[in-house]
Amino acid sequence: LEHLMFKGTDKVAASEFSHIVARNGGRENAFTSQDYTAYFQSVARDRLELVMELESDRMTGLRLDDDKVLPEREVILEERSLRTDNDPAARLDEGVQASLYHNHPYGVPIIGWEHEIESLSTEDALDFYRRHYAPNNAILIVSGDITAQELKPLAEKYYGIIPAGEVAPRVRPREPDQKTARRVVLKDQRVRQPSWNRTYLAPGYASAIKEKKISPYALDVLAEILGGGATSRLYRSLVMGKAVAAAAGAYYDGDRLDGGSFTLYGTPLPGGDLGVMETAMAGEVDKLLKDGVS
């Protein structure tokens, strides 16, 4: 549907949305995440009203039929083939995410599974569009050379006139306590250098604040101490000290609405042993848990 939102309305012909923005010196695009779909434009201040009108029009005025939907479905299948199916690292990451979540939809890839994409119809797209695309299910963000006082009349003019939709409350499945470890392995002849990572479920910024769990900012600091560059503990120990890895680090992903993850990663030296590197990684984590940080 993110792609189909550029296929035209009664007022704007198919693909003309992008051309209008370009002719007015702007840039635009869209993306889909685990929690939301975003449509954005960067324009000069005096073109703001134009793009707000364009977005208002396609919020409820989209016109779809099989001639528009079915070719775009093939584009999405090709995009999945290019970005995931033909990329060993992406396939591995997809498998890890599917194994990480037992119950939450975060285990489903954003682009979807191939067999499900193949079955999508025009009516599926329209059903989703009618159900979710309404001003009471959207957030308008405007940044730059404008004040809230100047912006509010434009928002009321273009979005205030659209009736609110009957948007059902979002169902948010909870992830059960996890009691088993999972190991996901992918082998591909195109991969010459092995890589390794270990991912843990962790509170995200939103869920940690809501549920008063461990501070997500502590996890940000922990990721920096453990694996945030050449001065981090993992790099100094595994790369510079023990010389069992060509790269090692850690990062925290807390942006998802229903929880995040904490990941350790490493790449052994050419000809090196993954098991030796993993053991060394675990040793650094154990040391930090035992002795804390300075």
CSV table of C-alpha atoms in Angstrom, one decimal:
chain,number,residue,atom,x,y,z
A,1,LEU,CA,0.0,0.0,0.0
A,2,GLU,CA,2.9,2.3,0.6
A,3,HIS,CA,3.8,2.0,-3.1
A,4,LEU,CA,0.2,2.2,-4.2
A,5,MET,CA,-0.3,5.6,-2.4
A,6,PHE,CA,1.5,7.1,-5.4
A,7,LYS,CA,-1.0,5.6,-7.9
A,8,GLY,CA,-3.3,8.6,-8.1
A,9,THR,CA,-6.6,10.1,-7.0
A,10,ASP,CA,-9.5,11.9,-8.8
A,11,LYS,CA,-7.5,15.1,-8.5
A,12,VAL,CA,-3.9,13.8,-9.1
A,13,ALA,CA,-3.1,11.4,-11.9
A,14,ALA,CA,-1.0,8.3,-11.2
A,15,SER,CA,2.7,9.1,-10.5
A,16,GLU,CA,1.9,12.8,-10.8
A,17,PHE,CA,2.4,13.3,-7.0
A,18,SER,CA,6.1,12.8,-7.3
A,19,HIS,CA,6.3,15.0,-10.4
A,20,ILE,CA,4.5,17.9,-8.7
A,21,VAL,CA,6.8,17.8,-5.7
A,22,ALA,CA,9.9,17.7,-8.0
A,23,ARG,CA,8.7,20.6,-10.1
A,24,ASN,CA,8.4,22.6,-6.9
A,25,GLY,CA,12.0,21.9,-6.0
A,26,GLY,CA,11.2,19.3,-3.3
A,27,ARG,CA,12.1,15.8,-2.5
A,28,GLU,CA,9.7,13.1,-1.3
A,29,ASN,CA,9.6,9.4,-0.4
A,30,ALA,CA,8.0,6.9,1.9
A,31,PHE,CA,9.0,4.0,4.1
A,32,THR,CA,7.3,1.2,6.1
A,33,SER,CA,8.6,0.2,9.6
A,34,GLN,CA,7.4,-2.3,12.2
A,35,ASP,CA,5.1,0.2,13.8
A,36,TYR,CA,4.0,2.7,11.1
A,37,THR,CA,4.2,3.8,7.5
A,38,ALA,CA,5.6,7.3,6.8
A,39,TYR,CA,5.2,9.6,3.9
A,40,PHE,CA,7.4,12.7,3.8
A,41,GLN,CA,8.5,15.7,1.7
A,42,SER,CA,11.2,18.2,2.1
A,43,VAL,CA,10.2,21.5,0.5
A,44,ALA,CA,10.7,25.3,0.7
A,45,ARG,CA,8.5,27.0,3.3
A,46,ASP,CA,6.3,28.6,0.6
A,47,ARG,CA,5.5,25.1,-0.8
A,48,LEU,CA,4.3,23.6,2.5
A,49,GLU,CA,0.7,24.2,1.9
A,50,LEU,CA,0.9,22.5,-1.5
A,51,VAL,CA,2.3,19.2,-0.1
A,52,MET,CA,-0.2,19.3,2.8
A,53,GLU,CA,-3.0,19.5,0.3
A,54,LEU,CA,-1.5,16.6,-1.7
A,55,GLU,CA,-1.2,14.4,1.4
A,56,SER,CA,-4.8,15.3,2.5
A,57,ASP,CA,-6.1,14.3,-0.9
A,58,ARG,CA,-4.5,10.9,-0.9
A,59,MET,CA,-5.4,10.2,2.7
A,60,THR,CA,-8.9,9.3,1.6
A,61,GLY,CA,-9.1,9.8,-2.1
A,62,LEU,CA,-6.9,7.0,-3.4
A,63,ARG,CA,-8.2,5.2,-6.5
A,64,LEU,CA,-7.1,1.6,-7.0
A,65,ASP,CA,-7.9,-1.2,-9.5
A,66,ASP,CA,-6.2,-4.4,-10.7
A,67,ASP,CA,-4.3,-2.5,-13.4
A,68,LYS,CA,-2.5,-0.6,-10.7
A,69,VAL,CA,-2.3,-3.1,-7.9
A,70,LEU,CA,-1.2,-6.3,-9.6
A,71,PRO,CA,1.9,-4.9,-11.4
A,72,GLU,CA,2.9,-3.2,-8.1
A,73,ARG,CA,2.6,-6.6,-6.4
A,74,GLU,CA,5.2,-7.9,-8.8
A,75,VAL,CA,7.5,-5.0,-8.0
A,76,ILE,CA,7.3,-5.9,-4.3
A,77,LEU,CA,8.1,-9.5,-5.0
A,78,GLU,CA,11.1,-8.4,-7.0
A,79,GLU,CA,12.1,-6.0,-4.2
A,80,ARG,CA,12.0,-8.9,-1.7
A,81,SER,CA,14.0,-11.1,-4.1
A,82,LEU,CA,16.7,-8.4,-4.5
A,83,ARG,CA,16.9,-7.2,-0.9
A,84,THR,CA,16.3,-10.4,1.0
A,85,ASP,CA,16.3,-13.6,-0.9
A,86,ASN,CA,19.5,-12.8,-2.8
A,87,ASP,CA,21.3,-11.4,0.2
A,88,PRO,CA,22.6,-14.1,2.7
A,89,ALA,CA,23.0,-11.5,5.5
A,90,ALA,CA,19.4,-10.4,5.1
A,91,ARG,CA,18.1,-13.9,5.0
A,92,LEU,CA,19.9,-14.7,8.2
A,93,ASP,CA,18.6,-11.6,9.9
A,94,GLU,CA,15.1,-12.5,8.8
A,95,GLY,CA,15.5,-16.0,10.3
A,96,VAL,CA,16.8,-14.5,13.5
A,97,GLN,CA,13.9,-12.1,13.9
A,98,ALA,CA,11.4,-14.9,13.2
A,99,SER,CA,13.1,-17.1,15.9
A,100,LEU,CA,13.4,-14.2,18.4
A,101,TYR,CA,9.6,-13.6,18.7
A,102,HIS,CA,7.3,-16.4,19.7
A,103,ASN,CA,4.0,-14.4,19.7
A,104,HIS,CA,4.5,-10.8,18.6
A,105,PRO,CA,4.2,-9.7,14.9
A,106,TYR,CA,7.7,-8.2,15.0
A,107,GLY,CA,8.8,-11.7,14.0
A,108,VAL,CA,7.2,-11.1,10.6
A,109,PRO,CA,9.4,-9.3,8.1
A,110,ILE,CA,8.2,-5.8,7.2
A,111,ILE,CA,7.9,-6.6,3.5
A,112,GLY,CA,6.1,-9.9,4.3
A,113,TRP,CA,6.6,-13.5,3.4
A,114,GLU,CA,6.8,-14.3,-0.3
A,115,HIS,CA,3.8,-16.7,-0.4
A,116,GLU,CA,1.6,-14.0,1.4
A,117,ILE,CA,2.6,-11.2,-1.0
A,118,GLU,CA,1.7,-13.5,-4.0
A,119,SER,CA,-1.9,-13.8,-2.6
A,120,LEU,CA,-2.5,-10.1,-2.0
A,121,SER,CA,-5.4,-8.6,-4.0
A,122,THR,CA,-6.8,-5.2,-4.8
A,123,GLU,CA,-9.5,-5.6,-2.2
A,124,ASP,CA,-6.9,-6.5,0.5
A,125,ALA,CA,-5.2,-3.2,-0.2
A,126,LEU,CA,-8.4,-1.2,-0.2
A,127,ASP,CA,-9.6,-2.9,3.0
A,128,PHE,CA,-6.4,-1.9,4.8
A,129,TYR,CA,-6.6,1.6,3.4
A,130,ARG,CA,-10.2,2.1,4.5
A,131,ARG,CA,-9.5,0.7,7.9
A,132,HIS,CA,-6.3,2.6,8.8
A,133,TYR,CA,-6.0,5.7,6.7
A,134,ALA,CA,-7.8,8.4,8.6
A,135,PRO,CA,-6.7,11.6,10.4
A,136,ASN,CA,-7.4,10.1,13.8
A,137,ASN,CA,-4.9,7.4,13.0
A,138,ALA,CA,-2.1,9.7,11.7
A,139,ILE,CA,0.5,12.0,13.2
A,140,LEU,CA,1.5,15.1,11.3
A,141,ILE,CA,5.1,16.2,11.9
A,142,VAL,CA,6.4,19.5,10.4
A,143,SER,CA,9.9,20.7,11.2
A,144,GLY,CA,11.7,23.8,10.0
A,145,ASP,CA,11.1,27.4,9.5
A,146,ILE,CA,7.5,27.7,10.8
A,147,THR,CA,5.7,28.1,14.1
A,148,ALA,CA,2.9,26.0,15.6
A,149,GLN,CA,0.7,29.1,15.4
A,150,GLU,CA,1.3,29.4,11.6
A,151,LEU,CA,0.9,25.7,11.0
A,152,LYS,CA,-2.3,25.0,12.9
A,153,PRO,CA,-4.6,26.8,10.4
A,154,LEU,CA,-3.1,24.7,7.6
A,155,ALA,CA,-3.6,21.5,9.5
A,156,GLU,CA,-7.2,22.4,10.2
A,157,LYS,CA,-7.8,23.5,6.6
A,158,TYR,CA,-6.6,20.3,5.0
A,159,TYR,CA,-6.9,17.6,7.7
A,160,GLY,CA,-9.6,19.0,9.9
A,161,ILE,CA,-12.2,18.7,7.2
A,162,ILE,CA,-11.7,14.9,6.8
A,163,PRO,CA,-14.1,12.9,9.0
A,164,ALA,CA,-12.5,10.7,11.6
A,165,GLY,CA,-12.5,7.0,10.7
A,166,GLU,CA,-13.7,4.1,12.8
A,167,VAL,CA,-10.2,2.9,13.8
A,168,ALA,CA,-10.3,-0.2,16.0
A,169,PRO,CA,-7.9,-0.2,19.0
A,170,ARG,CA,-4.5,-1.7,18.0
A,171,VAL,CA,-4.1,-5.3,19.3
A,172,ARG,CA,-0.7,-5.6,20.9
A,173,PRO,CA,0.2,-9.2,21.7
A,174,ARG,CA,2.6,-9.6,24.6
A,175,GLU,CA,5.8,-11.7,24.2
A,176,PRO,CA,5.8,-14.5,26.7
A,177,ASP,CA,8.8,-15.1,29.0
A,178,GLN,CA,11.4,-16.9,26.9
A,179,LYS,CA,12.8,-20.0,28.4
A,180,THR,CA,14.8,-21.5,25.5
A,181,ALA,CA,17.8,-20.3,23.5
A,182,ARG,CA,17.7,-20.6,19.8
A,183,ARG,CA,20.6,-20.9,17.3
A,184,VAL,CA,20.0,-19.9,13.7
A,185,VAL,CA,22.6,-21.0,11.1
A,186,LEU,CA,22.7,-20.1,7.4
A,187,LYS,CA,25.3,-21.3,5.0
A,188,ASP,CA,25.7,-19.9,1.6
A,189,GLN,CA,28.5,-20.5,-1.0
A,190,ARG,CA,28.7,-16.8,-1.7
A,191,VAL,CA,29.8,-16.0,1.9
A,192,ARG,CA,33.6,-16.0,2.3
A,193,GLN,CA,33.8,-14.5,5.8
A,194,PRO,CA,31.7,-15.9,8.6
A,195,SER,CA,29.9,-13.6,11.0
A,196,TRP,CA,28.2,-14.1,14.3
A,197,ASN,CA,25.7,-12.3,16.5
A,198,ARG,CA,23.7,-12.9,19.6
A,199,THR,CA,20.4,-10.9,20.1
A,200,TYR,CA,18.4,-10.6,23.3
A,201,LEU,CA,14.9,-9.1,23.8
A,202,ALA,CA,15.1,-5.9,25.7
A,203,PRO,CA,12.7,-3.1,26.7
A,204,GLY,CA,12.3,-0.3,24.1
A,205,TYR,CA,12.2,3.4,24.9
A,206,ALA,CA,8.4,3.4,24.8
A,207,SER,CA,7.7,0.1,26.6
A,208,ALA,CA,10.4,0.8,29.3
A,209,ILE,CA,8.8,4.1,30.2
A,210,LYS,CA,5.3,2.6,30.1
A,211,GLU,CA,6.1,-0.5,32.2
A,212,LYS,CA,8.8,1.2,34.3
A,213,LYS,CA,11.3,-1.4,33.4
A,214,ILE,CA,15.1,-1.0,33.2
A,215,SER,CA,16.1,2.3,31.8
A,216,PRO,CA,16.6,2.2,28.0
A,217,TYR,CA,19.2,4.9,28.4
A,218,ALA,CA,21.3,2.4,30.5
A,219,LEU,CA,21.2,0.0,27.6
A,220,ASP,CA,22.4,2.8,25.3
A,221,VAL,CA,25.3,3.3,27.6
A,222,LEU,CA,26.0,-0.4,27.9
A,223,ALA,CA,26.1,-0.8,24.2
A,224,GLU,CA,28.7,2.0,24.0
A,225,ILE,CA,30.8,0.6,26.8
A,226,LEU,CA,30.7,-3.0,25.4
A,227,GLY,CA,30.9,-2.4,21.7
A,228,GLY,CA,30.8,1.3,20.7
A,229,GLY,CA,34.0,1.5,18.6
A,230,ALA,CA,37.7,1.1,19.0
A,231,THR,CA,37.8,2.0,22.7
A,232,SER,CA,35.0,-0.4,23.7
A,233,ARG,CA,35.7,-3.5,25.8
A,234,LEU,CA,34.9,-6.0,23.0
A,235,TYR,CA,37.1,-4.3,20.4
A,236,ARG,CA,40.0,-3.9,22.8
A,237,SER,CA,39.8,-7.5,24.0
A,238,LEU,CA,38.8,-9.5,21.0
A,239,VAL,CA,40.4,-7.5,18.2
A,240,MET,CA,43.4,-5.8,19.7
A,241,GLY,CA,44.1,-8.1,22.7
A,242,LYS,CA,43.3,-11.8,22.0
A,243,ALA,CA,43.3,-11.2,18.2
A,244,VAL,CA,40.4,-13.6,17.7
A,245,ALA,CA,38.2,-11.2,15.7
A,246,ALA,CA,38.5,-8.8,12.9
A,247,ALA,CA,35.5,-6.8,14.2
A,248,ALA,CA,33.4,-6.9,17.4
A,249,GLY,CA,30.8,-4.7,18.8
A,250,ALA,CA,27.3,-4.2,20.3
A,251,TYR,CA,24.2,-2.1,19.7
A,252,TYR,CA,20.9,-1.4,21.2
A,253,ASP,CA,17.7,-1.0,19.2
A,254,GLY,CA,15.0,0.7,21.3
A,255,ASP,CA,12.9,2.4,18.7
A,256,ARG,CA,10.1,-0.1,18.3
A,257,LEU,CA,6.9,0.6,20.2
A,258,ASP,CA,6.5,-2.8,21.9
A,259,GLY,CA,10.1,-3.5,22.9
A,260,GLY,CA,13.6,-3.6,21.5
A,261,SER,CA,16.6,-5.8,21.3
A,262,PHE,CA,20.3,-5.8,22.4
A,263,THR,CA,22.8,-7.4,20.0
A,264,LEU,CA,26.4,-8.5,20.3
A,265,TYR,CA,28.3,-9.2,17.0
A,266,GLY,CA,31.6,-10.3,15.8
A,267,THR,CA,33.6,-11.4,12.7
A,268,PRO,CA,36.5,-13.8,13.3
A,269,LEU,CA,39.8,-13.3,11.6
A,270,PRO,CA,40.3,-15.0,8.2
A,271,GLY,CA,40.6,-18.7,9.0
A,272,GLY,CA,39.7,-18.1,12.6
A,273,ASP,CA,37.3,-20.1,14.7
A,274,LEU,CA,33.7,-18.9,15.4
A,275,GLY,CA,33.6,-20.9,18.6
A,276,VAL,CA,36.7,-19.4,20.1
A,277,MET,CA,35.5,-15.9,19.3
A,278,GLU,CA,32.0,-16.6,20.8
A,279,THR,CA,33.7,-17.9,24.0
A,280,ALA,CA,35.8,-14.8,24.3
A,281,MET,CA,32.7,-12.6,23.7
A,282,ALA,CA,30.9,-14.4,26.5
A,283,GLY,CA,33.8,-14.0,28.8
A,284,GLU,CA,33.7,-10.2,28.4
A,285,VAL,CA,30.0,-10.1,29.1
A,286,ASP,CA,30.5,-12.2,32.2
A,287,LYS,CA,33.2,-10.0,33.4
A,288,LEU,CA,31.1,-6.9,33.0
A,289,LEU,CA,28.1,-8.5,34.8
A,290,LYS,CA,30.4,-9.6,37.6
A,291,ASP,CA,32.5,-6.4,38.1
A,292,GLY,CA,30.2,-3.7,36.6
A,293,VAL,CA,31.6,-0.6,35.0
A,294,SER,CA,33.9,2.1,36.4
